[in-house]
GROMACS .gro file of N, CA and C in nm:
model
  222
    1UNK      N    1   6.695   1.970  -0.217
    1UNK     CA    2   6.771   2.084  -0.264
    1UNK      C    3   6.909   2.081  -0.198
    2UNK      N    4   6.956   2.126  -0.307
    2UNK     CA    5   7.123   2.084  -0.234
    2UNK      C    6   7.150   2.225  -0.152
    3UNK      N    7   7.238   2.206  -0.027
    3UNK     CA    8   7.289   2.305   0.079
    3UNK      C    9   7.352   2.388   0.020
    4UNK      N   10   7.433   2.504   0.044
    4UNK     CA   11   7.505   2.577   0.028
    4UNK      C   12   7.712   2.513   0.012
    5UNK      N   13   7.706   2.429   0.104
    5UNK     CA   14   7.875   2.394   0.074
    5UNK      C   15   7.894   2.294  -0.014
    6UNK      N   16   7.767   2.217  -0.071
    6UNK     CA   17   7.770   2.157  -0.175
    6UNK      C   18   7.757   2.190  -0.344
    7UNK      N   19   7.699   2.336  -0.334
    7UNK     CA   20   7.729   2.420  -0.428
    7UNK      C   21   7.830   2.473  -0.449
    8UNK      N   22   7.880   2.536  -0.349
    8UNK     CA   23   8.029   2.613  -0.327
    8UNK      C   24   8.118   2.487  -0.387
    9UNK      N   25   8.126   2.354  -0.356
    9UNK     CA   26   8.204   2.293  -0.393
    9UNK      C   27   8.173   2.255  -0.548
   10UNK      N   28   8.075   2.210  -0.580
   10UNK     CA   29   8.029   2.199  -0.760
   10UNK      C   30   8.096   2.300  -0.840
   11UNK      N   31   8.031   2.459  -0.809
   11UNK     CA   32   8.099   2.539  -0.854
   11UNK      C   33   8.230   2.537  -0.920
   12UNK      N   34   8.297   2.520  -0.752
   12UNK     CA   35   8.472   2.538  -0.797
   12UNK      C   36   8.527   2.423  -0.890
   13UNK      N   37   8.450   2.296  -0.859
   13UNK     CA   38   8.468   2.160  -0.905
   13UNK      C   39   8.485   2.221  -1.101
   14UNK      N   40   8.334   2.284  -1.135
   14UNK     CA   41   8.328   2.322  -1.274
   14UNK      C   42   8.377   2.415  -1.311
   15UNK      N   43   8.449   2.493  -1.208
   15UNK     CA   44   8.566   2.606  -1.264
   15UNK      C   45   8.698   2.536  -1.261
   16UNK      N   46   8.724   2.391  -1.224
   16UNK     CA   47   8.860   2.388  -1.261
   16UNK      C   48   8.840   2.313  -1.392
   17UNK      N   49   8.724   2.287  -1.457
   17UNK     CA   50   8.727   2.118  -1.557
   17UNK      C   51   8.658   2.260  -1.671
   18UNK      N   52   8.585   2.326  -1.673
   18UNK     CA   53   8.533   2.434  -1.787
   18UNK      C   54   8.581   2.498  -1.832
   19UNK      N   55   8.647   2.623  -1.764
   19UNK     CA   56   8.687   2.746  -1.837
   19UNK      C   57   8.802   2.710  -1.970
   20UNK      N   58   8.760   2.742  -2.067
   20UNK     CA   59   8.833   2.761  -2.216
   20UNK      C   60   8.715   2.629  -2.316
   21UNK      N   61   8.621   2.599  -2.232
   21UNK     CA   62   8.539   2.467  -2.308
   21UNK      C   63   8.440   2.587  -2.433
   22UNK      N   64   8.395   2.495  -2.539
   22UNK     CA   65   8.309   2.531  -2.583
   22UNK      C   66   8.170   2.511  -2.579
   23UNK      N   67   8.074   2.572  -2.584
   23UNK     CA   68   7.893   2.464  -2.563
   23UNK      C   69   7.907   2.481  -2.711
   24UNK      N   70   7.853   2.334  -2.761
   24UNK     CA   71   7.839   2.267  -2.884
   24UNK      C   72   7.735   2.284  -2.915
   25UNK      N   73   7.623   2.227  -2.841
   25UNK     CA   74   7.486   2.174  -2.842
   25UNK      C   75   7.433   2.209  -2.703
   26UNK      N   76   7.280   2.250  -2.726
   26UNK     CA   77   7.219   2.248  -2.588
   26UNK      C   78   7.100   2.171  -2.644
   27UNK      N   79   7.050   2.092  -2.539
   27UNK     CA   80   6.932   2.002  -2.532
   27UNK      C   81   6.802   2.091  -2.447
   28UNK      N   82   6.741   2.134  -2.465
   28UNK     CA   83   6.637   2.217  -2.351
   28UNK      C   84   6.543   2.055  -2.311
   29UNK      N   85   6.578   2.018  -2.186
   29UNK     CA   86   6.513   1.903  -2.139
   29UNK      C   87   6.325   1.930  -2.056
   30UNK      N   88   6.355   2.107  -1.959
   30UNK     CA   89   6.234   2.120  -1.940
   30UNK      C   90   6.226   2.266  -1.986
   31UNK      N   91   6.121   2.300  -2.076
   31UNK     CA   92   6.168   2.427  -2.123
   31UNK      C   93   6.046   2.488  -2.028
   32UNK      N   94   5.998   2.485  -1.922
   32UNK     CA   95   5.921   2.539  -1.830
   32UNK      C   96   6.021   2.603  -1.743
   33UNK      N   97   6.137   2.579  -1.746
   33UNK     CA   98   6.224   2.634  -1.684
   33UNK      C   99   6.288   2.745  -1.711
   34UNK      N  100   6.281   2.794  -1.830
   34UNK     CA  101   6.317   2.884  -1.910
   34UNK      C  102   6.283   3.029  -1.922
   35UNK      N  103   6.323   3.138  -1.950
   35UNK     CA  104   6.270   3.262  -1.946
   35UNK      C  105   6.241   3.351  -2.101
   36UNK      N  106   6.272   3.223  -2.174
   36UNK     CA  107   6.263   3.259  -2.310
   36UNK      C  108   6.279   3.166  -2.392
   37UNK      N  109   6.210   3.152  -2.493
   37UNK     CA  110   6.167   3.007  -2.582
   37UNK      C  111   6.287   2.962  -2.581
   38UNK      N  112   6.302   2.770  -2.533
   38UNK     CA  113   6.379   2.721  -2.617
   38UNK      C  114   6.529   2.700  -2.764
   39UNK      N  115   6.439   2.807  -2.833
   39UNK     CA  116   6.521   2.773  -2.955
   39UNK      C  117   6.642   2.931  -2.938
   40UNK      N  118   6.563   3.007  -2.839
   40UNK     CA  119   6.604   3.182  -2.845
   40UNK      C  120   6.747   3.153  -2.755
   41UNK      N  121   6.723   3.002  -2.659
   41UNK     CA  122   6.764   3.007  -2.547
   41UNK      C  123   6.921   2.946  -2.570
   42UNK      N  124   6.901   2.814  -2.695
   42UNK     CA  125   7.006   2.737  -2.743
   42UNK      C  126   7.080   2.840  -2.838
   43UNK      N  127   7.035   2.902  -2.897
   43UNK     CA  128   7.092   2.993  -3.009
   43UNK      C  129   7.211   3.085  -2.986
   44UNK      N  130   7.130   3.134  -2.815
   44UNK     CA  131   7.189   3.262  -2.767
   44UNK      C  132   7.315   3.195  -2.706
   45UNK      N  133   7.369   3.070  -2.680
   45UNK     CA  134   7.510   3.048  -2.602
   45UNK      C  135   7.536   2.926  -2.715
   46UNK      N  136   7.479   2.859  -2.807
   46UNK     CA  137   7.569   2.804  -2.876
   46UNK      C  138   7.707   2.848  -2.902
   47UNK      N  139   7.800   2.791  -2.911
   47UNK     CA  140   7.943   2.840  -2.965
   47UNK      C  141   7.986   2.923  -2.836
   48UNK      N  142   7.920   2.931  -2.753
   48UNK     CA  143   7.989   3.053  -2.657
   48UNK      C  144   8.145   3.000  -2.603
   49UNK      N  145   8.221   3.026  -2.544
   49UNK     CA  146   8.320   3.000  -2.489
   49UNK      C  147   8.298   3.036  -2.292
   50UNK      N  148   8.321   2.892  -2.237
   50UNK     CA  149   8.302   2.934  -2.086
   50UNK      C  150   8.441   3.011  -1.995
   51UNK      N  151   8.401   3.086  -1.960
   51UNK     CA  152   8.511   3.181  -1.895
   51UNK      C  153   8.550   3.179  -1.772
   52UNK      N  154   8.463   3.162  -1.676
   52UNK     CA  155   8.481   3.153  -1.564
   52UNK      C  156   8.332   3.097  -1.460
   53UNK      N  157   8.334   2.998  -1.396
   53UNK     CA  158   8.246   2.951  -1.336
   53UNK      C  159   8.248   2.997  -1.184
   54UNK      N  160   8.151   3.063  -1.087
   54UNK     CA  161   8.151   3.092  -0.937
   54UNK      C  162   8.018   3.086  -0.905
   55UNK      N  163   7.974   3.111  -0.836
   55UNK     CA  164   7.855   3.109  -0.746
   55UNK      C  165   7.783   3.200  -0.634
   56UNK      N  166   7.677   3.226  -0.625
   56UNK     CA  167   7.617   3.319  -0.556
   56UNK      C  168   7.508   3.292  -0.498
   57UNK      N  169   7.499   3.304  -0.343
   57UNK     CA  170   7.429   3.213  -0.277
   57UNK      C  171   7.392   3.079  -0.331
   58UNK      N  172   7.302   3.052  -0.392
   58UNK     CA  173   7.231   2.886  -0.412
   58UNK      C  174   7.287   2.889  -0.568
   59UNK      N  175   7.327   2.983  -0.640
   59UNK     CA  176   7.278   3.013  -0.807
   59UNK      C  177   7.437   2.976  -0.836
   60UNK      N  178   7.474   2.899  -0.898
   60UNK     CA  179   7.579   2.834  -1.009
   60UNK      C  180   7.649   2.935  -1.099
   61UNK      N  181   7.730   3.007  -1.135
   61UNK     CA  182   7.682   3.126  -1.260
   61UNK      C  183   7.785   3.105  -1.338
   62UNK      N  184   7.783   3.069  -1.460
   62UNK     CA  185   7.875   3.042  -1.529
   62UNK      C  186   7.905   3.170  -1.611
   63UNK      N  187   7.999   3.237  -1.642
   63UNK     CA  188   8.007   3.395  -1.731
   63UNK      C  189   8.076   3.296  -1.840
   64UNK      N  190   8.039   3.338  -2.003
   64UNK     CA  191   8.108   3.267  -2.122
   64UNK      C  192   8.078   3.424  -2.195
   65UNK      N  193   8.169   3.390  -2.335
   65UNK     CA  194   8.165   3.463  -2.384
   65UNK      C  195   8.051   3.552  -2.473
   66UNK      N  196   7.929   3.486  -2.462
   66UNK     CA  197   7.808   3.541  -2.504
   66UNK      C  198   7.652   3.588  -2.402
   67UNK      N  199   7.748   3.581  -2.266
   67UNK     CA  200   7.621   3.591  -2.174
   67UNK      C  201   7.638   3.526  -2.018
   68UNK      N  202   7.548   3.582  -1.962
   68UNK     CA  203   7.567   3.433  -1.855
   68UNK      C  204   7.495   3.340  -1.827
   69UNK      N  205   7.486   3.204  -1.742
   69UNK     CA  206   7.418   3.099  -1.770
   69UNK      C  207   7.423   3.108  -1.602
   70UNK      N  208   7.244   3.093  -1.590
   70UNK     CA  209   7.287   3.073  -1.429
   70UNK      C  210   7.198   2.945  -1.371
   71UNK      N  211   7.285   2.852  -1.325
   71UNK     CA  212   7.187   2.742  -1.242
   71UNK      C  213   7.162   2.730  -1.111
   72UNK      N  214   7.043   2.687  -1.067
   72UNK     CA  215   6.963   2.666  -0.980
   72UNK      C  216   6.996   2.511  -0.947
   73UNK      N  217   7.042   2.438  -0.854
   73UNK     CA  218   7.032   2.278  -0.835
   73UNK      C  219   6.893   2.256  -0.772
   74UNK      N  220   6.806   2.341  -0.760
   74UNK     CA  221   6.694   2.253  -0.691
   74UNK      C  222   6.596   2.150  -0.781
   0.00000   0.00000   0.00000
């Protein structure tokens, strides 16, 4: 599991290369990971627009224009 200053740095890394991107396509690779089917999951941020990427403790959080997307690196 990755540390804390290696997140902090990913983070900022994907807030300078994301914000104004679009998600095209999502692939659900393990959908055990998920908090809601698959198809509910791609649907709901297709087309979204990413806005701003930061981080909170361990959690990644991307805010776009349809929601937020939050990752876990473990």
């Amino acid at each position: 599991m990755p540390e804390l200053p290696e997140i902090i740095s990913r983070s900022r890394e994907m807030n300078l290369a994301l914000p104004g991107k679009q998600i095209k396509v999502i692939e659900v690779v393990q959908p055990k990971c998920l908090n809601l089917p698959p198809k509910d999951f791609a649907d709901s941020l297709t087309n979204a627009i990413i806005e701003e990427v930061t981080h909170h403790g361990k959690w990644i959080k991307v805010k776009t224009t349809r929601g937020w997307l939050l990752f876990n690196l473990g």
